GROMACS .gro file of C-alpha atoms in nm:
model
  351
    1UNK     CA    1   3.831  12.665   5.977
    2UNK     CA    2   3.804  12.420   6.303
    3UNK     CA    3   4.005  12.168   6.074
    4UNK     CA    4   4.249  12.345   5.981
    5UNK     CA    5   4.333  12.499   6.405
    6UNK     CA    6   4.297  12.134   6.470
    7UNK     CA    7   4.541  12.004   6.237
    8UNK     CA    8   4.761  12.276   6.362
    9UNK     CA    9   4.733  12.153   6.747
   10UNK     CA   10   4.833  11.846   6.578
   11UNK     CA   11   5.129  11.940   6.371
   12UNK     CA   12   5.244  12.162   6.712
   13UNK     CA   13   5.189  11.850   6.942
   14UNK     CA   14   5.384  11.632   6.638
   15UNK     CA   15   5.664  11.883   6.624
   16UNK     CA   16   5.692  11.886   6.959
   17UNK     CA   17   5.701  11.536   7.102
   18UNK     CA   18   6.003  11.495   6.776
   19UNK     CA   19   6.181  11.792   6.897
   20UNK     CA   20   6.166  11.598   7.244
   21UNK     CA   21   6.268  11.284   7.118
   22UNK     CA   22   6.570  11.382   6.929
   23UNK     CA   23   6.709  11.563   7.250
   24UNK     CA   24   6.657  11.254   7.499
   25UNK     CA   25   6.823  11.080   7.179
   26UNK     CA   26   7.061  11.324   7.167
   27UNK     CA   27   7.154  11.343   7.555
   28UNK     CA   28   7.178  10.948   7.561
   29UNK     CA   29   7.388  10.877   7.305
   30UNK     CA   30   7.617  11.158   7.370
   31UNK     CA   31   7.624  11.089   7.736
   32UNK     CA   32   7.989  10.995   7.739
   33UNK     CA   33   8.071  11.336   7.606
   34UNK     CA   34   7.816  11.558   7.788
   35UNK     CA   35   7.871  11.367   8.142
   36UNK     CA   36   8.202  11.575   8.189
   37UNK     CA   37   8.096  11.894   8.050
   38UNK     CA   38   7.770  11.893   8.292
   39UNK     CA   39   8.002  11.791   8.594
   40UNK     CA   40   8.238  12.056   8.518
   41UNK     CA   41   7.982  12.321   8.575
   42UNK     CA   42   7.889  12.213   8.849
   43UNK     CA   43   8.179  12.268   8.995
   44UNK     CA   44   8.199  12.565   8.857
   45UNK     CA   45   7.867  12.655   9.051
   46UNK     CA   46   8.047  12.531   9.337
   47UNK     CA   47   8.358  12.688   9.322
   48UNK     CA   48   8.176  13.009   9.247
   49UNK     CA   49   7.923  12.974   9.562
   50UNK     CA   50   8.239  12.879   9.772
   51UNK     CA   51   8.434  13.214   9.645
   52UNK     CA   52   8.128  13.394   9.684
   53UNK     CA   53   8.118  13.293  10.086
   54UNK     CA   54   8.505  13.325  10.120
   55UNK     CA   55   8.400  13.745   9.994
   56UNK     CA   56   8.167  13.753  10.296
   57UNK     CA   57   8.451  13.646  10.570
   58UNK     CA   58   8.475  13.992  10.787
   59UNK     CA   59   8.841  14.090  10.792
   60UNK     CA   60   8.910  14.038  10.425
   61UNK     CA   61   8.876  14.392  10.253
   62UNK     CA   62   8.639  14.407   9.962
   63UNK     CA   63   8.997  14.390   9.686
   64UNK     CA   64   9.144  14.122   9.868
   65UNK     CA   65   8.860  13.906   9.868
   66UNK     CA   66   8.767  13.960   9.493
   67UNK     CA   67   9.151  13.881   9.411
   68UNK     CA   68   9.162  13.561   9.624
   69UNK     CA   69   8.820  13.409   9.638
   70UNK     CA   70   8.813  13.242   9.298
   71UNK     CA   71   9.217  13.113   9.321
   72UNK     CA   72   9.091  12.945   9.710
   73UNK     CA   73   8.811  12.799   9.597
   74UNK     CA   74   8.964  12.605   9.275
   75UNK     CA   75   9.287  12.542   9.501
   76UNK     CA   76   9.024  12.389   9.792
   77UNK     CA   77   8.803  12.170   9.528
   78UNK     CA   78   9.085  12.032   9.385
   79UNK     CA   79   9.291  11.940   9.690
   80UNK     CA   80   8.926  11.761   9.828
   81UNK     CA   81   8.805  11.613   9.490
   82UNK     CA   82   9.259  11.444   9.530
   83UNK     CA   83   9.199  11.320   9.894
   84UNK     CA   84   8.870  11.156   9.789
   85UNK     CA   85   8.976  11.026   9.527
   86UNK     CA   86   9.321  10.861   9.687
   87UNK     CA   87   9.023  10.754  10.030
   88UNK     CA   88   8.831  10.593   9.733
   89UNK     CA   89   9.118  10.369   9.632
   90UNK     CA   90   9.253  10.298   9.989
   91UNK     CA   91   8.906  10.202  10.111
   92UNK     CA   92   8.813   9.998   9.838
   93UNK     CA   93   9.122   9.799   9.870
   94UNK     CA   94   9.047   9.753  10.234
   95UNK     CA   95   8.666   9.628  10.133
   96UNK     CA   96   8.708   9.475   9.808
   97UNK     CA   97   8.699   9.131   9.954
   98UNK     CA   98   8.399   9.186  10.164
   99UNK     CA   99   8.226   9.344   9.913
  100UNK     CA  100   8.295   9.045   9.686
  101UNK     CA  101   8.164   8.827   9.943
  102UNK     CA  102   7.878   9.045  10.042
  103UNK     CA  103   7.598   8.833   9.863
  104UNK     CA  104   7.692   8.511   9.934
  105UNK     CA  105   7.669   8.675  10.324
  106UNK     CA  106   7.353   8.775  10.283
  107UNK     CA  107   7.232   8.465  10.170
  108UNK     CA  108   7.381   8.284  10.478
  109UNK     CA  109   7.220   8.545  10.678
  110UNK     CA  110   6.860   8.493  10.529
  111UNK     CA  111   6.907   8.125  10.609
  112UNK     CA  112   6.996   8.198  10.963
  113UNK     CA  113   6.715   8.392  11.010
  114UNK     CA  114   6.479   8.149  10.865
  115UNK     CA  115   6.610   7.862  11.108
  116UNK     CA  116   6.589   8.074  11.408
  117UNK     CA  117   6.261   8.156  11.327
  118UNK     CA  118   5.896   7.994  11.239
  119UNK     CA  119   5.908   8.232  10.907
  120UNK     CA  120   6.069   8.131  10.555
  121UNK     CA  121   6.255   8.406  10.481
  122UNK     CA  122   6.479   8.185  10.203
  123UNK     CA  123   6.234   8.286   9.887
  124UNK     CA  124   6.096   8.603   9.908
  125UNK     CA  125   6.430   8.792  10.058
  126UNK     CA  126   6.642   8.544   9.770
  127UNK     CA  127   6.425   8.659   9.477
  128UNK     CA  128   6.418   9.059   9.628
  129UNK     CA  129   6.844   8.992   9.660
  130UNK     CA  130   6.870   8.899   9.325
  131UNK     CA  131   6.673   9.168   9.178
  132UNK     CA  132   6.862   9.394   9.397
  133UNK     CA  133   7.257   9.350   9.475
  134UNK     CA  134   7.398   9.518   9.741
  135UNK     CA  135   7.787   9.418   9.580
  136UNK     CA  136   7.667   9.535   9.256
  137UNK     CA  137   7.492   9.905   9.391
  138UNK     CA  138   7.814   9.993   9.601
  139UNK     CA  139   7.996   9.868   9.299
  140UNK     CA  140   7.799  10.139   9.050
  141UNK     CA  141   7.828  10.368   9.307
  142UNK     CA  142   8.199  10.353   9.297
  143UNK     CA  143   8.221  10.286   8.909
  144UNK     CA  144   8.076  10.618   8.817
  145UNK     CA  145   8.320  10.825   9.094
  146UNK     CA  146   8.582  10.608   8.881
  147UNK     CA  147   8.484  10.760   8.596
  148UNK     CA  148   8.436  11.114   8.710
  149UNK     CA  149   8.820  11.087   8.836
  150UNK     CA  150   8.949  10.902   8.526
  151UNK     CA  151   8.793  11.214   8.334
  152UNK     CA  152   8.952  11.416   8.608
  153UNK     CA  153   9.190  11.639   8.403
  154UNK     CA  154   8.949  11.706   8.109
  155UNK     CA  155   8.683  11.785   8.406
  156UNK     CA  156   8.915  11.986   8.526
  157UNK     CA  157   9.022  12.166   8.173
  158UNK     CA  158   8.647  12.245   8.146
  159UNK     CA  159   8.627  12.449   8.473
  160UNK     CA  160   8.936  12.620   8.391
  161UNK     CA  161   8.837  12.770   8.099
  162UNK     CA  162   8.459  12.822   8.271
  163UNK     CA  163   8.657  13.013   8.512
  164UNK     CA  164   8.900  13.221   8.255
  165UNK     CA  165   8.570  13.308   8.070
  166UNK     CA  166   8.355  13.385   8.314
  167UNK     CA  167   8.444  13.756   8.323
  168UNK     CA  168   8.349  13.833   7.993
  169UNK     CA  169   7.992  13.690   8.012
  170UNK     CA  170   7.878  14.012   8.039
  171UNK     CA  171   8.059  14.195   7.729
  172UNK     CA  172   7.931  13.843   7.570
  173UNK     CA  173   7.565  13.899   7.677
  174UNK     CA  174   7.574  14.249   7.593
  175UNK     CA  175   7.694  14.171   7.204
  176UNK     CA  176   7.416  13.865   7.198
  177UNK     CA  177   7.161  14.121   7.320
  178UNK     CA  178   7.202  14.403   7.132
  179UNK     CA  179   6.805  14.531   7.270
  180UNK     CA  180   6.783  14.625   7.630
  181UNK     CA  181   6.512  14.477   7.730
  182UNK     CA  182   6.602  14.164   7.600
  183UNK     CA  183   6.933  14.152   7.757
  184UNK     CA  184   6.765  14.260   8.073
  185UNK     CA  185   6.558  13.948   8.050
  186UNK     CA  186   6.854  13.716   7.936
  187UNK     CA  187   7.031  13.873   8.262
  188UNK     CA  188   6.776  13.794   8.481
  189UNK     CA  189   6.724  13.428   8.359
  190UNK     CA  190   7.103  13.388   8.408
  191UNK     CA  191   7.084  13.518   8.731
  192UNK     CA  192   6.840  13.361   8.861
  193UNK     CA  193   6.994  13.003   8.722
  194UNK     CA  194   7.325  13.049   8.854
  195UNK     CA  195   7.195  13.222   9.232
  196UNK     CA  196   6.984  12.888   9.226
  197UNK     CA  197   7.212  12.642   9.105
  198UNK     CA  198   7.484  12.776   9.370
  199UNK     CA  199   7.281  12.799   9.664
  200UNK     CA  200   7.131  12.461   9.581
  201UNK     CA  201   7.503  12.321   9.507
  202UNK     CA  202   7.679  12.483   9.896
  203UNK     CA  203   7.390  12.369  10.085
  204UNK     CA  204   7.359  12.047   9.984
  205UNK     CA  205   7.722  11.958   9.973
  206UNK     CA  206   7.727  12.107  10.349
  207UNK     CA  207   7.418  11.927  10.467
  208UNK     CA  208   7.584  11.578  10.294
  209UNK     CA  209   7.885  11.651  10.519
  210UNK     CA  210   7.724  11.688  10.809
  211UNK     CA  211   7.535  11.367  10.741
  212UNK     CA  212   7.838  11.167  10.612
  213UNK     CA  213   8.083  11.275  10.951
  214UNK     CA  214   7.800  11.202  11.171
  215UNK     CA  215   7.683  10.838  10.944
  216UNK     CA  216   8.112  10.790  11.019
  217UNK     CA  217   8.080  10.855  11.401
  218UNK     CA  218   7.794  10.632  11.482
  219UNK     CA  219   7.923  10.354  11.277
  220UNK     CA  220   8.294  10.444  11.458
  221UNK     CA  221   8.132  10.438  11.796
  222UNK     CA  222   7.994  10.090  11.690
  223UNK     CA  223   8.320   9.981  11.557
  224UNK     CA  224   8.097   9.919  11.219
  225UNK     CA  225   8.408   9.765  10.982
  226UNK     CA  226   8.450  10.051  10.670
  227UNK     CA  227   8.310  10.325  10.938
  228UNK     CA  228   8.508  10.650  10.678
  229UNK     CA  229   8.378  10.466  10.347
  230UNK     CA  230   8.024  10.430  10.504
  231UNK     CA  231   8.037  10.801  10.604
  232UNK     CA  232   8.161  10.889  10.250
  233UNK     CA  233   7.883  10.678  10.109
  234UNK     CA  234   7.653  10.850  10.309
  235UNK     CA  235   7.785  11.198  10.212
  236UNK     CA  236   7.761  11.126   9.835
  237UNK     CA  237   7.460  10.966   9.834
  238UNK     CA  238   7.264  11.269  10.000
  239UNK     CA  239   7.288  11.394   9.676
  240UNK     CA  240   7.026  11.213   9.539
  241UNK     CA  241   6.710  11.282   9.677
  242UNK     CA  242   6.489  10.960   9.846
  243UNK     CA  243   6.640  10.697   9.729
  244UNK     CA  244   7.028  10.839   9.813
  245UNK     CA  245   6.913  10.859  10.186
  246UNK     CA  246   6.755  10.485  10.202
  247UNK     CA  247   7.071  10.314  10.043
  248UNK     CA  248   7.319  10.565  10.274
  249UNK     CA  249   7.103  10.388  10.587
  250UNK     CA  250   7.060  10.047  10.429
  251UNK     CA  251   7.409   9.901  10.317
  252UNK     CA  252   7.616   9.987  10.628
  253UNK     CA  253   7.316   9.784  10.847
  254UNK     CA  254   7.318   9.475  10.596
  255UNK     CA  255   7.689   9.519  10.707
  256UNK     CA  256   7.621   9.546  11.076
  257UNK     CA  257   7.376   9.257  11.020
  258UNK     CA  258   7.686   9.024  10.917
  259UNK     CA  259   7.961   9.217  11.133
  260UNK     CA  260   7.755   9.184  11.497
  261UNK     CA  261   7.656   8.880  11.665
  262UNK     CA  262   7.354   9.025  11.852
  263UNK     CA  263   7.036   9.171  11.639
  264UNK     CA  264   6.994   9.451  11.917
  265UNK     CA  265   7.293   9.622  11.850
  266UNK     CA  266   7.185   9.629  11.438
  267UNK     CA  267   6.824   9.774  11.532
  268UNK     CA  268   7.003  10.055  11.782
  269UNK     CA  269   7.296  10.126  11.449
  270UNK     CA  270   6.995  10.162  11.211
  271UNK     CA  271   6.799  10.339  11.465
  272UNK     CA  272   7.037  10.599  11.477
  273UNK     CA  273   7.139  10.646  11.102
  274UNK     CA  274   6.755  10.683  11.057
  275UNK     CA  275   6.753  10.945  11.287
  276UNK     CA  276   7.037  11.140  11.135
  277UNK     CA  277   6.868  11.122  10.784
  278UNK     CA  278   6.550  11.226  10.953
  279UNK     CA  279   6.701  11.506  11.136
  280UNK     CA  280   6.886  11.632  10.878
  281UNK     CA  281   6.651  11.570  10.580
  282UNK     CA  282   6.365  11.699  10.697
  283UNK     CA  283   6.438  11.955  11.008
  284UNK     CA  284   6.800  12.105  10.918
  285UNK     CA  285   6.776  12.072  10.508
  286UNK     CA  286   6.436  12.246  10.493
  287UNK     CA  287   6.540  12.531  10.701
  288UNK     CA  288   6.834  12.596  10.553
  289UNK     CA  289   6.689  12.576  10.196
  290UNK     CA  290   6.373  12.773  10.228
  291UNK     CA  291   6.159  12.780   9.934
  292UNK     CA  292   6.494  12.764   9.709
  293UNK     CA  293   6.412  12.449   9.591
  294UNK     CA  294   6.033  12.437   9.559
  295UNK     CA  295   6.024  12.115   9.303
  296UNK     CA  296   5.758  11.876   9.289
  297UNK     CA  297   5.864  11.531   9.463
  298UNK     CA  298   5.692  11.349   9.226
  299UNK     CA  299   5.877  11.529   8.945
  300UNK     CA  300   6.184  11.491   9.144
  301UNK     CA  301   6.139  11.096   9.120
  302UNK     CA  302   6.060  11.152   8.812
  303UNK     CA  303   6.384  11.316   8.675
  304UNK     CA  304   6.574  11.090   8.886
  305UNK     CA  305   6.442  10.776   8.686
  306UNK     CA  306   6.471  10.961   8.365
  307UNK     CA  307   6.867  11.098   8.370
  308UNK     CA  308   6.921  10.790   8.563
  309UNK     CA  309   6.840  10.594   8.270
  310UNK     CA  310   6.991  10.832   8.024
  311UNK     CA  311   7.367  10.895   8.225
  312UNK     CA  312   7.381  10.633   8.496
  313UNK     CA  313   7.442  10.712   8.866
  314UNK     CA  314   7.593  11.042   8.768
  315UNK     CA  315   7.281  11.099   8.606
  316UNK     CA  316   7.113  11.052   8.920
  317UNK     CA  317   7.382  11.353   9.085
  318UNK     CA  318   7.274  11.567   8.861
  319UNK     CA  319   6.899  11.518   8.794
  320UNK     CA  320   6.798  11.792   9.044
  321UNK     CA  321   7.005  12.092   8.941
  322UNK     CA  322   6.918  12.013   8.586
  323UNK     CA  323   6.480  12.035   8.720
  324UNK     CA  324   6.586  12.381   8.894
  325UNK     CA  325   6.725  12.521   8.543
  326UNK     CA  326   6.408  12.374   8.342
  327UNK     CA  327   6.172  12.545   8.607
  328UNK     CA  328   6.352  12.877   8.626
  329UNK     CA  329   6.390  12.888   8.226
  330UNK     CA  330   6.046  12.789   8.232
  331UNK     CA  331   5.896  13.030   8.458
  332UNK     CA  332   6.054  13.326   8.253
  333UNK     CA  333   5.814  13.293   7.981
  334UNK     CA  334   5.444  13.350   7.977
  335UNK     CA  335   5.390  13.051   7.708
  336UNK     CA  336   5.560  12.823   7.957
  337UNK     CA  337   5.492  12.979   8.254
  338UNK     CA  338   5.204  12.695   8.361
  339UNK     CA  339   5.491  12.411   8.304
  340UNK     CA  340   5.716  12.583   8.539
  341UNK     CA  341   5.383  12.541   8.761
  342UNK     CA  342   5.295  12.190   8.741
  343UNK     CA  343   5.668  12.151   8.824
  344UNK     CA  344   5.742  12.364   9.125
  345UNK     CA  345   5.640  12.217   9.446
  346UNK     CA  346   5.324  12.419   9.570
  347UNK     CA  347   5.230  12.666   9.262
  348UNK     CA  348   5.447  12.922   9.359
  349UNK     CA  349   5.719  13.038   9.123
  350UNK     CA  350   5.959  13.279   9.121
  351UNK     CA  351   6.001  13.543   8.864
   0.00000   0.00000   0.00000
């Protein structure tokens, strides 16, 4: 009898780790396909949360708001996502020849520093620089907003139809869910995904614009070259969590670094960028957020790595409102309930 529950643990375990395989497999190879479709919900989230705020604004009557708050929202996220995307182009023109040159700068620079001081910087910083190119992450970082905006009408296609379908979800749901107790707890999951997803979503894009106008003002007041496409930088990257914040602070001070004659004006430039990240990241953010997004760090790192790998820098954008729909799902069911643990932040999970 032991063999044969052991040899089922096995076959579960077996099935399992295939079943896993075949949907990284899946999600990798069809990345090129399912890239759009996940972006396109997104901003479907977002246009949703947006509409959803526009309802709250005090002299709109409950009608008028309901009537206008989807049409504003999809009118204001597509006149934004068409001035980015024309800034993109502009400011890359304007930088495209220091960006080119940006490495063979930085080399110069570490040589500099090496003759002013006792130190030989020229190895170690050479062989870090080569495994890490500032020309070529700025270059990524723009590649993959190149794609999103040369996918921009099919994006855009998506979210329509998102948008025209969205109010009959619920005749949908009822016809899928014939049981009422099972709808009830296909509702709820949906609910709780999408309340999730769309506070996570506004916040986040409201905290990275706070970060990205104030990134643009101190590099402004420093009369930092690129001071807009560092702010924009900033902004985007504050979507990824960690690592988004270090780069955002990092390439406009390598700038700096080459741009200003005098080292004491770099450490007072990166001084203050650090301080805005801080500030924001870990005082504003936080309060703002609550316990909305109580993930793991370590499994936030974790899923950054893993759809990084998988769907490149957009990948990266999306890593942590894919972890928030895994742990809700998750925490829905008692069989999974203890994975929806070991991935929320503290224990706590709500059902």
């Amino acid at each position: 009898m032991e063999n044969i529950v052991k040899e089922s643990n096995f076959a579960k375990a077996f099935y399992f780790f295939g079943f896993m395989f075949l949907v990284i497999y899946a999600l990798n190879s069809l990345s090129s396909i399912l890239t759009p479709i996940a972006i396109a919900i997104l901003i479907w989230f977002l246009i949703n949360a947006l509409a959803t705020q526009i309802k709250r604004i005090p002299f709109l009557s409950e009608k008028i708001g309901d009537i206008i708050a989807i049409p504003l929202s999809l009118i204001i996220i597509i006149y934004s996502m068409v001035e980015i995307g024309s800034f993109i182009a502009s400011s890359m023109m304007e930088l495209s020849s220091t960006i080119s040159q940006l490495d063979g700068k930085v080399d110069s620079l570490i040589t500099k520093l090496s003759s002013m001081t006792s130190f030989d910087f020229t190895t170690p910083l050479q062989k870090f620089f080569q495994e890490f190119s500032l020309s070529s992450v700025i270059n990524k970082i723009i590649a993959a907003f190149s794609a999103i905006f040369s996918n921009i009408v099919q994006i855009f296609l998506y979210v329509l139809f998102l948008l025209i379908d969205q109010q009959f979800f619920n005749s949908k749901l009822n016809a899928l869910f014939p049981k009422k107790e099972t709808r009830q707890k296909a509702n709820h999951i949906l609910n709780s995904i999408s309340k999730g997803v769309k506070t996570y979503i506004f916040i986040t894009t409201v905290i990275s614009l706070i970060t990205g106008f104030l990134t643009y003002l101190i590099c402004e007041m420093f009369s930092l070259q690129g001071a807009v496409l560092w702010g924009f930088i900033a902004f985007v990257l504050n979507f990824i969590p960690t690592i988004g914040s270090i780069i955002a602070v990092l390439i406009p001070v390598i700038f700096a670094l080459i741009q200003f004659p005098e080292l004491s004006d770099v450490l007072l430039l990166s001084l203050c960028l650090v301080l805005i990240q801080f500030v924001i990241g870990n005082i504003l953010y936080p309060r703002l957020m609550g316990n909305k997004l109580n993930i793991s760090q370590f499994v936030v790192i974790l899923s950054l790595v893993i759809w990084g790998a998988m769907w490149g820098t957009v990948g990266m954008f999306l890593s942590v409102p894919l972890m928030m729909i895994l742990m809700i799902t998750l925490a829905q069911f008692h069989s999974t309930k203890n994975l929806a643990i070991l991935i929320s932040g503290d224990g706590k999970i709500l059902n």
